[in-house]
Amino acid sequence: MKPTVTIEYCPKCGWLMRAAWMAQELLTTFAEDLEGVTLKPSAIGGSYIIYVNDEVLMDRKVIGHFPEIKEVKQQVRDKVAPEKSLGHSDRK
């Protein structure tokens, strides 16, 4: 079974649009590699956590900033399709 990405976001902070955009980017990039992307409103203020299946991939509070889409794509790729090229997102 293909993995699922979950983006848990703080609705009180107004981060739904950011989470939806990130979900769109992941679904476009990993169309054949993911089962889907789920958006999950968090009960904890300030949360923005990205999971692959039930494993935390990135947590905004832990890394100290919002993850850039480039780093999210790289980390998702490393977890679900390590052989996949991300084109310009692989460049530094």
PDB file of N, CA and C in Angstrom:
ATOM      1  N   MET A   1       0.839  -1.197   0.000  1.00  0.00           N
ATOM      2  CA  MET A   1       0.000   0.000   0.000  1.00  0.00           C
ATOM      3  C   MET A   1       0.881   1.257   0.000  1.00  0.00           C
ATOM      4  N   LYS A   2       0.475   2.242  -0.746  1.00  0.00           N
ATOM      5  CA  LYS A   2       1.211   3.494  -0.831  1.00  0.00           C
ATOM      6  C   LYS A   2       1.054   4.289   0.469  1.00  0.00           C
ATOM      7  N   PRO A   3       2.061   5.075   0.816  1.00  0.00           N
ATOM      8  CA  PRO A   3       1.980   5.878   2.037  1.00  0.00           C
ATOM      9  C   PRO A   3       1.031   7.061   1.886  1.00  0.00           C
ATOM     10  N   THR A   4       0.579   7.547   3.033  1.00  0.00           N
ATOM     11  CA  THR A   4      -0.277   8.723   3.109  1.00  0.00           C
ATOM     12  C   THR A   4       0.460   9.815   3.870  1.00  0.00           C
ATOM     13  N   VAL A   5       0.401  11.019   3.356  1.00  0.00           N
ATOM     14  CA  VAL A   5       0.959  12.177   4.052  1.00  0.00           C
ATOM     15  C   VAL A   5      -0.188  12.882   4.760  1.00  0.00           C
ATOM     16  N   THR A   6       0.043  13.274   6.002  1.00  0.00           N
ATOM     17  CA  THR A   6      -0.923  14.067   6.758  1.00  0.00           C
ATOM     18  C   THR A   6      -0.267  15.383   7.132  1.00  0.00           C
ATOM     19  N   ILE A   7      -0.974  16.464   6.882  1.00  0.00           N
ATOM     20  CA  ILE A   7      -0.499  17.784   7.300  1.00  0.00           C
ATOM     21  C   ILE A   7      -1.445  18.262   8.400  1.00  0.00           C
ATOM     22  N   GLU A   8      -0.913  18.327   9.607  1.00  0.00           N
ATOM     23  CA  GLU A   8      -1.679  18.811  10.767  1.00  0.00           C
ATOM     24  C   GLU A   8      -1.339  20.289  10.942  1.00  0.00           C
ATOM     25  N   TYR A   9      -2.357  21.141  10.914  1.00  0.00           N
ATOM     26  CA  TYR A   9      -2.135  22.591  10.926  1.00  0.00           C
ATOM     27  C   TYR A   9      -3.023  23.248  11.970  1.00  0.00           C
ATOM     28  N   CYS A  10      -2.640  24.427  12.405  1.00  0.00           N
ATOM     29  CA  CYS A  10      -3.421  25.188  13.380  1.00  0.00           C
ATOM     30  C   CYS A  10      -4.460  26.041  12.643  1.00  0.00           C
ATOM     31  N   PRO A  11      -5.752  25.707  12.791  1.00  0.00           N
ATOM     32  CA  PRO A  11      -6.770  26.509  12.102  1.00  0.00           C
ATOM     33  C   PRO A  11      -6.905  27.914  12.698  1.00  0.00           C
ATOM     34  N   LYS A  12      -6.624  28.067  13.979  1.00  0.00           N
ATOM     35  CA  LYS A  12      -6.729  29.384  14.623  1.00  0.00           C
ATOM     36  C   LYS A  12      -5.665  30.344  14.113  1.00  0.00           C
ATOM     37  N   CYS A  13      -4.555  29.779  13.625  1.00  0.00           N
ATOM     38  CA  CYS A  13      -3.463  30.595  13.081  1.00  0.00           C
ATOM     39  C   CYS A  13      -3.689  30.951  11.617  1.00  0.00           C
ATOM     40  N   GLY A  14      -4.724  30.359  11.008  1.00  0.00           N
ATOM     41  CA  GLY A  14      -5.024  30.640   9.603  1.00  0.00           C
ATOM     42  C   GLY A  14      -4.122  29.910   8.624  1.00  0.00           C
ATOM     43  N   TRP A  15      -3.662  28.714   8.991  1.00  0.00           N
ATOM     44  CA  TRP A  15      -2.701  27.990   8.166  1.00  0.00           C
ATOM     45  C   TRP A  15      -3.333  26.954   7.245  1.00  0.00           C
ATOM     46  N   LEU A  16      -4.652  26.974   7.106  1.00  0.00           N
ATOM     47  CA  LEU A  16      -5.318  26.039   6.201  1.00  0.00           C
ATOM     48  C   LEU A  16      -4.854  26.231   4.761  1.00  0.00           C
ATOM     49  N   MET A  17      -4.777  27.460   4.292  1.00  0.00           N
ATOM     50  CA  MET A  17      -4.388  27.708   2.902  1.00  0.00           C
ATOM     51  C   MET A  17      -2.961  27.228   2.628  1.00  0.00           C
ATOM     52  N   ARG A  18      -2.070  27.429   3.580  1.00  0.00           N
ATOM     53  CA  ARG A  18      -0.693  26.958   3.423  1.00  0.00           C
ATOM     54  C   ARG A  18      -0.671  25.435   3.346  1.00  0.00           C
ATOM     55  N   ALA A  19      -1.448  24.779   4.222  1.00  0.00           N
ATOM     56  CA  ALA A  19      -1.518  23.314   4.234  1.00  0.00           C
ATOM     57  C   ALA A  19      -2.134  22.796   2.933  1.00  0.00           C
ATOM     58  N   ALA A  20      -3.177  23.461   2.439  1.00  0.00           N
ATOM     59  CA  ALA A  20      -3.829  23.037   1.194  1.00  0.00           C
ATOM     60  C   ALA A  20      -2.882  23.200   0.008  1.00  0.00           C
ATOM     61  N   TRP A  21      -2.149  24.293  -0.033  1.00  0.00           N
ATOM     62  CA  TRP A  21      -1.180  24.508  -1.112  1.00  0.00           C
ATOM     63  C   TRP A  21      -0.089  23.438  -1.064  1.00  0.00           C
ATOM     64  N   MET A  22       0.403  23.148   0.141  1.00  0.00           N
ATOM     65  CA  MET A  22       1.443  22.138   0.280  1.00  0.00           C
ATOM     66  C   MET A  22       0.910  20.762  -0.138  1.00  0.00           C
ATOM     67  N   ALA A  23      -0.328  20.465   0.214  1.00  0.00           N
ATOM     68  CA  ALA A  23      -0.947  19.197  -0.199  1.00  0.00           C
ATOM     69  C   ALA A  23      -1.014  19.117  -1.719  1.00  0.00           C
ATOM     70  N   GLN A  24      -1.413  20.198  -2.364  1.00  0.00           N
ATOM     71  CA  GLN A  24      -1.477  20.234  -3.831  1.00  0.00           C
ATOM     72  C   GLN A  24      -0.109  19.981  -4.440  1.00  0.00           C
ATOM     73  N   GLU A  25       0.914  20.615  -3.918  1.00  0.00           N
ATOM     74  CA  GLU A  25       2.286  20.426  -4.410  1.00  0.00           C
ATOM     75  C   GLU A  25       2.726  18.973  -4.269  1.00  0.00           C
ATOM     76  N   LEU A  26       2.442  18.366  -3.120  1.00  0.00           N
ATOM     77  CA  LEU A  26       2.837  16.976  -2.881  1.00  0.00           C
ATOM     78  C   LEU A  26       2.068  16.022  -3.788  1.00  0.00           C
ATOM     79  N   LEU A  27       0.777  16.266  -3.960  1.00  0.00           N
ATOM     80  CA  LEU A  27      -0.026  15.403  -4.828  1.00  0.00           C
ATOM     81  C   LEU A  27       0.407  15.510  -6.287  1.00  0.00           C
ATOM     82  N   THR A  28       0.840  16.686  -6.696  1.00  0.00           N
ATOM     83  CA  THR A  28       1.319  16.870  -8.060  1.00  0.00           C
ATOM     84  C   THR A  28       2.664  16.175  -8.258  1.00  0.00           C
ATOM     85  N   THR A  29       3.561  16.376  -7.333  1.00  0.00           N
ATOM     86  CA  THR A  29       4.911  15.810  -7.437  1.00  0.00           C
ATOM     87  C   THR A  29       4.923  14.298  -7.261  1.00  0.00           C
ATOM     88  N   PHE A  30       4.094  13.799  -6.335  1.00  0.00           N
ATOM     89  CA  PHE A  30       4.118  12.374  -5.991  1.00  0.00           C
ATOM     90  C   PHE A  30       2.810  11.674  -6.372  1.00  0.00           C
ATOM     91  N   ALA A  31       2.250  12.048  -7.513  1.00  0.00           N
ATOM     92  CA  ALA A  31       0.948  11.527  -7.950  1.00  0.00           C
ATOM     93  C   ALA A  31       0.890  10.005  -7.955  1.00  0.00           C
ATOM     94  N   GLU A  32       1.970   9.358  -8.338  1.00  0.00           N
ATOM     95  CA  GLU A  32       1.963   7.894  -8.430  1.00  0.00           C
ATOM     96  C   GLU A  32       2.590   7.217  -7.214  1.00  0.00           C
ATOM     97  N   ASP A  33       3.100   8.014  -6.280  1.00  0.00           N
ATOM     98  CA  ASP A  33       3.828   7.460  -5.143  1.00  0.00           C
ATOM     99  C   ASP A  33       3.048   7.502  -3.826  1.00  0.00           C
ATOM    100  N   LEU A  34       1.999   8.330  -3.770  1.00  0.00           N
ATOM    101  CA  LEU A  34       1.237   8.503  -2.525  1.00  0.00           C
ATOM    102  C   LEU A  34      -0.192   7.998  -2.678  1.00  0.00           C
ATOM    103  N   GLU A  35      -0.706   7.479  -1.600  1.00  0.00           N
ATOM    104  CA  GLU A  35      -2.125   7.118  -1.532  1.00  0.00           C
ATOM    105  C   GLU A  35      -2.966   8.389  -1.497  1.00  0.00           C
ATOM    106  N   GLY A  36      -2.446   9.384  -0.795  1.00  0.00           N
ATOM    107  CA  GLY A  36      -3.159  10.645  -0.700  1.00  0.00           C
ATOM    108  C   GLY A  36      -2.511  11.556   0.317  1.00  0.00           C
ATOM    109  N   VAL A  37      -3.065  12.774   0.443  1.00  0.00           N
ATOM    110  CA  VAL A  37      -2.624  13.738   1.440  1.00  0.00           C
ATOM    111  C   VAL A  37      -3.855  14.162   2.225  1.00  0.00           C
ATOM    112  N   THR A  38      -3.749  14.093   3.526  1.00  0.00           N
ATOM    113  CA  THR A  38      -4.851  14.445   4.413  1.00  0.00           C
ATOM    114  C   THR A  38      -4.525  15.731   5.142  1.00  0.00           C
ATOM    115  N   LEU A  39      -5.507  16.620   5.254  1.00  0.00           N
ATOM    116  CA  LEU A  39      -5.361  17.832   6.048  1.00  0.00           C
ATOM    117  C   LEU A  39      -6.093  17.627   7.362  1.00  0.00           C
ATOM    118  N   LYS A  40      -5.412  17.915   8.458  1.00  0.00           N
ATOM    119  CA  LYS A  40      -5.965  17.644   9.787  1.00  0.00           C
ATOM    120  C   LYS A  40      -5.841  18.887  10.667  1.00  0.00           C
ATOM    121  N   PRO A  41      -6.972  19.515  11.018  1.00  0.00           N
ATOM    122  CA  PRO A  41      -6.912  20.651  11.932  1.00  0.00           C
ATOM    123  C   PRO A  41      -6.415  20.179  13.306  1.00  0.00           C
ATOM    124  N   SER A  42      -5.513  20.943  13.889  1.00  0.00           N
ATOM    125  CA  SER A  42      -4.936  20.580  15.189  1.00  0.00           C
ATOM    126  C   SER A  42      -5.667  21.294  16.312  1.00  0.00           C
ATOM    127  N   ALA A  43      -5.760  20.630  17.444  1.00  0.00           N
ATOM    128  CA  ALA A  43      -6.322  21.248  18.642  1.00  0.00           C
ATOM    129  C   ALA A  43      -5.249  22.032  19.397  1.00  0.00           C
ATOM    130  N   ILE A  44      -3.994  21.868  18.992  1.00  0.00           N
ATOM    131  CA  ILE A  44      -2.872  22.520  19.657  1.00  0.00           C
ATOM    132  C   ILE A  44      -2.456  23.748  18.854  1.00  0.00           C
ATOM    133  N   GLY A  45      -2.523  24.910  19.478  1.00  0.00           N
ATOM    134  CA  GLY A  45      -2.184  26.152  18.813  1.00  0.00           C
ATOM    135  C   GLY A  45      -0.757  26.159  18.289  1.00  0.00           C
ATOM    136  N   GLY A  46      -0.579  26.720  17.114  1.00  0.00           N
ATOM    137  CA  GLY A  46       0.740  26.860  16.516  1.00  0.00           C
ATOM    138  C   GLY A  46       1.287  25.616  15.857  1.00  0.00           C
ATOM    139  N   SER A  47       0.498  24.545  15.805  1.00  0.00           N
ATOM    140  CA  SER A  47       0.980  23.291  15.227  1.00  0.00           C
ATOM    141  C   SER A  47       1.025  23.346  13.706  1.00  0.00           C
ATOM    142  N   TYR A  48       2.092  22.789  13.157  1.00  0.00           N
ATOM    143  CA  TYR A  48       2.201  22.530  11.728  1.00  0.00           C
ATOM    144  C   TYR A  48       3.144  21.354  11.614  1.00  0.00           C
ATOM    145  N   ILE A  49       2.559  20.163  11.535  1.00  0.00           N
ATOM    146  CA  ILE A  49       3.323  18.923  11.562  1.00  0.00           C
ATOM    147  C   ILE A  49       2.992  18.118  10.316  1.00  0.00           C
ATOM    148  N   ILE A  50       4.019  17.606   9.670  1.00  0.00           N
ATOM    149  CA  ILE A  50       3.839  16.779   8.483  1.00  0.00           C
ATOM    150  C   ILE A  50       4.233  15.349   8.839  1.00  0.00           C
ATOM    151  N   TYR A  51       3.341  14.426   8.552  1.00  0.00           N
ATOM    152  CA  TYR A  51       3.553  13.011   8.831  1.00  0.00           C
ATOM    153  C   TYR A  51       3.583  12.229   7.525  1.00  0.00           C
ATOM    154  N   VAL A  52       4.357  11.155   7.500  1.00  0.00           N
ATOM    155  CA  VAL A  52       4.227  10.135   6.463  1.00  0.00           C
ATOM    156  C   VAL A  52       3.736   8.906   7.205  1.00  0.00           C
ATOM    157  N   ASN A  53       2.547   8.448   6.827  1.00  0.00           N
ATOM    158  CA  ASN A  53       1.798   7.468   7.616  1.00  0.00           C
ATOM    159  C   ASN A  53       1.672   8.052   9.019  1.00  0.00           C
ATOM    160  N   ASP A  54       2.120   7.420  10.046  1.00  0.00           N
ATOM    161  CA  ASP A  54       1.974   8.001  11.391  1.00  0.00           C
ATOM    162  C   ASP A  54       3.290   8.498  11.963  1.00  0.00           C
ATOM    163  N   GLU A  55       4.310   8.602  11.124  1.00  0.00           N
ATOM    164  CA  GLU A  55       5.635   9.026  11.580  1.00  0.00           C
ATOM    165  C   GLU A  55       5.845  10.508  11.277  1.00  0.00           C
ATOM    166  N   VAL A  56       6.263  11.257  12.300  1.00  0.00           N
ATOM    167  CA  VAL A  56       6.516  12.688  12.100  1.00  0.00           C
ATOM    168  C   VAL A  56       7.683  12.868  11.143  1.00  0.00           C
ATOM    169  N   LEU A  57       7.446  13.627  10.096  1.00  0.00           N
ATOM    170  CA  LEU A  57       8.487  13.948   9.121  1.00  0.00           C
ATOM    171  C   LEU A  57       9.100  15.303   9.450  1.00  0.00           C
ATOM    172  N   MET A  58       8.240  16.288   9.698  1.00  0.00           N
ATOM    173  CA  MET A  58       8.691  17.644  10.023  1.00  0.00           C
ATOM    174  C   MET A  58       7.696  18.271  10.989  1.00  0.00           C
ATOM    175  N   ASP A  59       8.225  18.989  11.968  1.00  0.00           N
ATOM    176  CA  ASP A  59       7.400  19.696  12.951  1.00  0.00           C
ATOM    177  C   ASP A  59       7.911  21.125  13.025  1.00  0.00           C
ATOM    178  N   ARG A  60       7.062  22.069  12.694  1.00  0.00           N
ATOM    179  CA  ARG A  60       7.452  23.488  12.676  1.00  0.00           C
ATOM    180  C   ARG A  60       8.076  23.926  13.992  1.00  0.00           C
ATOM    181  N   LYS A  61       7.520  23.485  15.101  1.00  0.00           N
ATOM    182  CA  LYS A  61       8.039  23.896  16.409  1.00  0.00           C
ATOM    183  C   LYS A  61       9.423  23.308  16.680  1.00  0.00           C
ATOM    184  N   VAL A  62       9.683  22.119  16.177  1.00  0.00           N
ATOM    185  CA  VAL A  62      10.984  21.470  16.394  1.00  0.00           C
ATOM    186  C   VAL A  62      12.068  22.098  15.515  1.00  0.00           C
ATOM    187  N   ILE A  63      11.752  22.345  14.228  1.00  0.00           N
ATOM    188  CA  ILE A  63      12.770  22.890  13.327  1.00  0.00           C
ATOM    189  C   ILE A  63      12.904  24.409  13.437  1.00  0.00           C
ATOM    190  N   GLY A  64      11.938  25.051  14.093  1.00  0.00           N
ATOM    191  CA  GLY A  64      12.042  26.481  14.374  1.00  0.00           C
ATOM    192  C   GLY A  64      11.597  27.419  13.268  1.00  0.00           C
ATOM    193  N   HIS A  65      10.990  26.873  12.219  1.00  0.00           N
ATOM    194  CA  HIS A  65      10.496  27.699  11.114  1.00  0.00           C
ATOM    195  C   HIS A  65       9.517  26.862  10.294  1.00  0.00           C
ATOM    196  N   PHE A  66       8.785  27.561   9.423  1.00  0.00           N
ATOM    197  CA  PHE A  66       7.934  26.826   8.493  1.00  0.00           C
ATOM    198  C   PHE A  66       8.819  26.138   7.485  1.00  0.00           C
ATOM    199  N   PRO A  67       8.553  24.863   7.219  1.00  0.00           N
ATOM    200  CA  PRO A  67       9.354  24.178   6.204  1.00  0.00           C
ATOM    201  C   PRO A  67       9.039  24.749   4.820  1.00  0.00           C
ATOM    202  N   GLU A  68      10.083  24.928   4.045  1.00  0.00           N
ATOM    203  CA  GLU A  68       9.922  25.344   2.653  1.00  0.00           C
ATOM    204  C   GLU A  68       9.452  24.130   1.848  1.00  0.00           C
ATOM    205  N   ILE A  69       8.708  24.357   0.783  1.00  0.00           N
ATOM    206  CA  ILE A  69       8.183  23.238  -0.010  1.00  0.00           C
ATOM    207  C   ILE A  69       9.314  22.385  -0.565  1.00  0.00           C
ATOM    208  N   LYS A  70      10.437  23.009  -0.899  1.00  0.00           N
ATOM    209  CA  LYS A  70      11.576  22.265  -1.421  1.00  0.00           C
ATOM    210  C   LYS A  70      12.052  21.221  -0.404  1.00  0.00           C
ATOM    211  N   GLU A  71      12.201  21.622   0.866  1.00  0.00           N
ATOM    212  CA  GLU A  71      12.673  20.670   1.877  1.00  0.00           C
ATOM    213  C   GLU A  71      11.611  19.624   2.204  1.00  0.00           C
ATOM    214  N   VAL A  72      10.347  19.999   2.129  1.00  0.00           N
ATOM    215  CA  VAL A  72       9.282  19.017   2.354  1.00  0.00           C
ATOM    216  C   VAL A  72       9.307  17.960   1.250  1.00  0.00           C
ATOM    217  N   LYS A  73       9.395  18.410  -0.001  1.00  0.00           N
ATOM    218  CA  LYS A  73       9.443  17.466  -1.124  1.00  0.00           C
ATOM    219  C   LYS A  73      10.654  16.547  -1.016  1.00  0.00           C
ATOM    220  N   GLN A  74      11.798  17.093  -0.644  1.00  0.00           N
ATOM    221  CA  GLN A  74      12.999  16.270  -0.512  1.00  0.00           C
ATOM    222  C   GLN A  74      12.824  15.213   0.581  1.00  0.00           C
ATOM    223  N   GLN A  75      12.258  15.616   1.709  1.00  0.00           N
ATOM    224  CA  GLN A  75      12.088  14.657   2.808  1.00  0.00           C
ATOM    225  C   GLN A  75      11.020  13.613   2.491  1.00  0.00           C
ATOM    226  N   VAL A  76       9.933  14.029   1.850  1.00  0.00           N
ATOM    227  CA  VAL A  76       8.912  13.063   1.441  1.00  0.00           C
ATOM    228  C   VAL A  76       9.509  12.096   0.421  1.00  0.00           C
ATOM    229  N   ARG A  77      10.228  12.618  -0.556  1.00  0.00           N
ATOM    230  CA  ARG A  77      10.877  11.775  -1.552  1.00  0.00           C
ATOM    231  C   ARG A  77      11.795  10.758  -0.892  1.00  0.00           C
ATOM    232  N   ASP A  78      12.637  11.218   0.047  1.00  0.00           N
ATOM    233  CA  ASP A  78      13.578  10.329   0.720  1.00  0.00           C
ATOM    234  C   ASP A  78      12.864   9.201   1.450  1.00  0.00           C
ATOM    235  N   LYS A  79      11.648   9.465   1.900  1.00  0.00           N
ATOM    236  CA  LYS A  79      10.866   8.475   2.648  1.00  0.00           C
ATOM    237  C   LYS A  79      10.074   7.539   1.735  1.00  0.00           C
ATOM    238  N   VAL A  80       9.480   8.070   0.670  1.00  0.00           N
ATOM    239  CA  VAL A  80       8.533   7.261  -0.115  1.00  0.00           C
ATOM    240  C   VAL A  80       9.037   6.826  -1.490  1.00  0.00           C
ATOM    241  N   ALA A  81       9.991   7.575  -2.072  1.00  0.00           N
ATOM    242  CA  ALA A  81      10.475   7.247  -3.423  1.00  0.00           C
ATOM    243  C   ALA A  81      11.907   7.748  -3.579  1.00  0.00           C
ATOM    244  N   PRO A  82      12.858   7.131  -2.851  1.00  0.00           N
ATOM    245  CA  PRO A  82      14.230   7.645  -2.832  1.00  0.00           C
ATOM    246  C   PRO A  82      14.899   7.747  -4.200  1.00  0.00           C
ATOM    247  N   GLU A  83      14.446   6.965  -5.153  1.00  0.00           N
ATOM    248  CA  GLU A  83      15.063   6.987  -6.483  1.00  0.00           C
ATOM    249  C   GLU A  83      14.516   8.119  -7.359  1.00  0.00           C
ATOM    250  N   LYS A  84      13.458   8.794  -6.925  1.00  0.00           N
ATOM    251  CA  LYS A  84      12.773   9.812  -7.736  1.00  0.00           C
ATOM    252  C   LYS A  84      13.599  11.096  -7.815  1.00  0.00           C
ATOM    253  N   SER A  85      13.706  11.632  -9.009  1.00  0.00           N
ATOM    254  CA  SER A  85      14.344  12.931  -9.201  1.00  0.00           C
ATOM    255  C   SER A  85      13.306  14.026  -8.986  1.00  0.00           C
ATOM    256  N   LEU A  86      13.711  15.070  -8.306  1.00  0.00           N
ATOM    257  CA  LEU A  86      12.810  16.204  -8.099  1.00  0.00           C
ATOM    258  C   LEU A  86      13.160  17.378  -9.006  1.00  0.00           C
ATOM    259  N   GLY A  87      14.022  17.153  -9.952  1.00  0.00           N
ATOM    260  CA  GLY A  87      14.394  18.216 -10.882  1.00  0.00           C
ATOM    261  C   GLY A  87      14.983  19.412 -10.153  1.00  0.00           C
ATOM    262  N   HIS A  88      14.404  20.586 -10.363  1.00  0.00           N
ATOM    263  CA  HIS A  88      14.959  21.812  -9.763  1.00  0.00           C
ATOM    264  C   HIS A  88      14.911  21.791  -8.249  1.00  0.00           C
ATOM    265  N   SER A  89      14.021  21.016  -7.641  1.00  0.00           N
ATOM    266  CA  SER A  89      13.947  20.953  -6.176  1.00  0.00           C
ATOM    267  C   SER A  89      15.105  20.170  -5.574  1.00  0.00           C
ATOM    268  N   ASP A  90      15.879  19.471  -6.411  1.00  0.00           N
ATOM    269  CA  ASP A  90      17.058  18.757  -5.916  1.00  0.00           C
ATOM    270  C   ASP A  90      18.283  19.673  -5.866  1.00  0.00           C
ATOM    271  N   ARG A  91      18.206  20.793  -6.534  1.00  0.00           N
ATOM    272  CA  ARG A  91      19.348  21.698  -6.554  1.00  0.00           C
ATOM    273  C   ARG A  91      19.378  22.535  -5.276  1.00  0.00           C
ATOM    274  N   LYS A  92      20.558  22.893  -4.855  1.00  0.00           N
ATOM    275  CA  LYS A  92      20.693  23.685  -3.609  1.00  0.00           C
ATOM    276  C   LYS A  92      20.495  25.136  -3.861  1.00  0.00           C
TER     277      LYS A  92
END
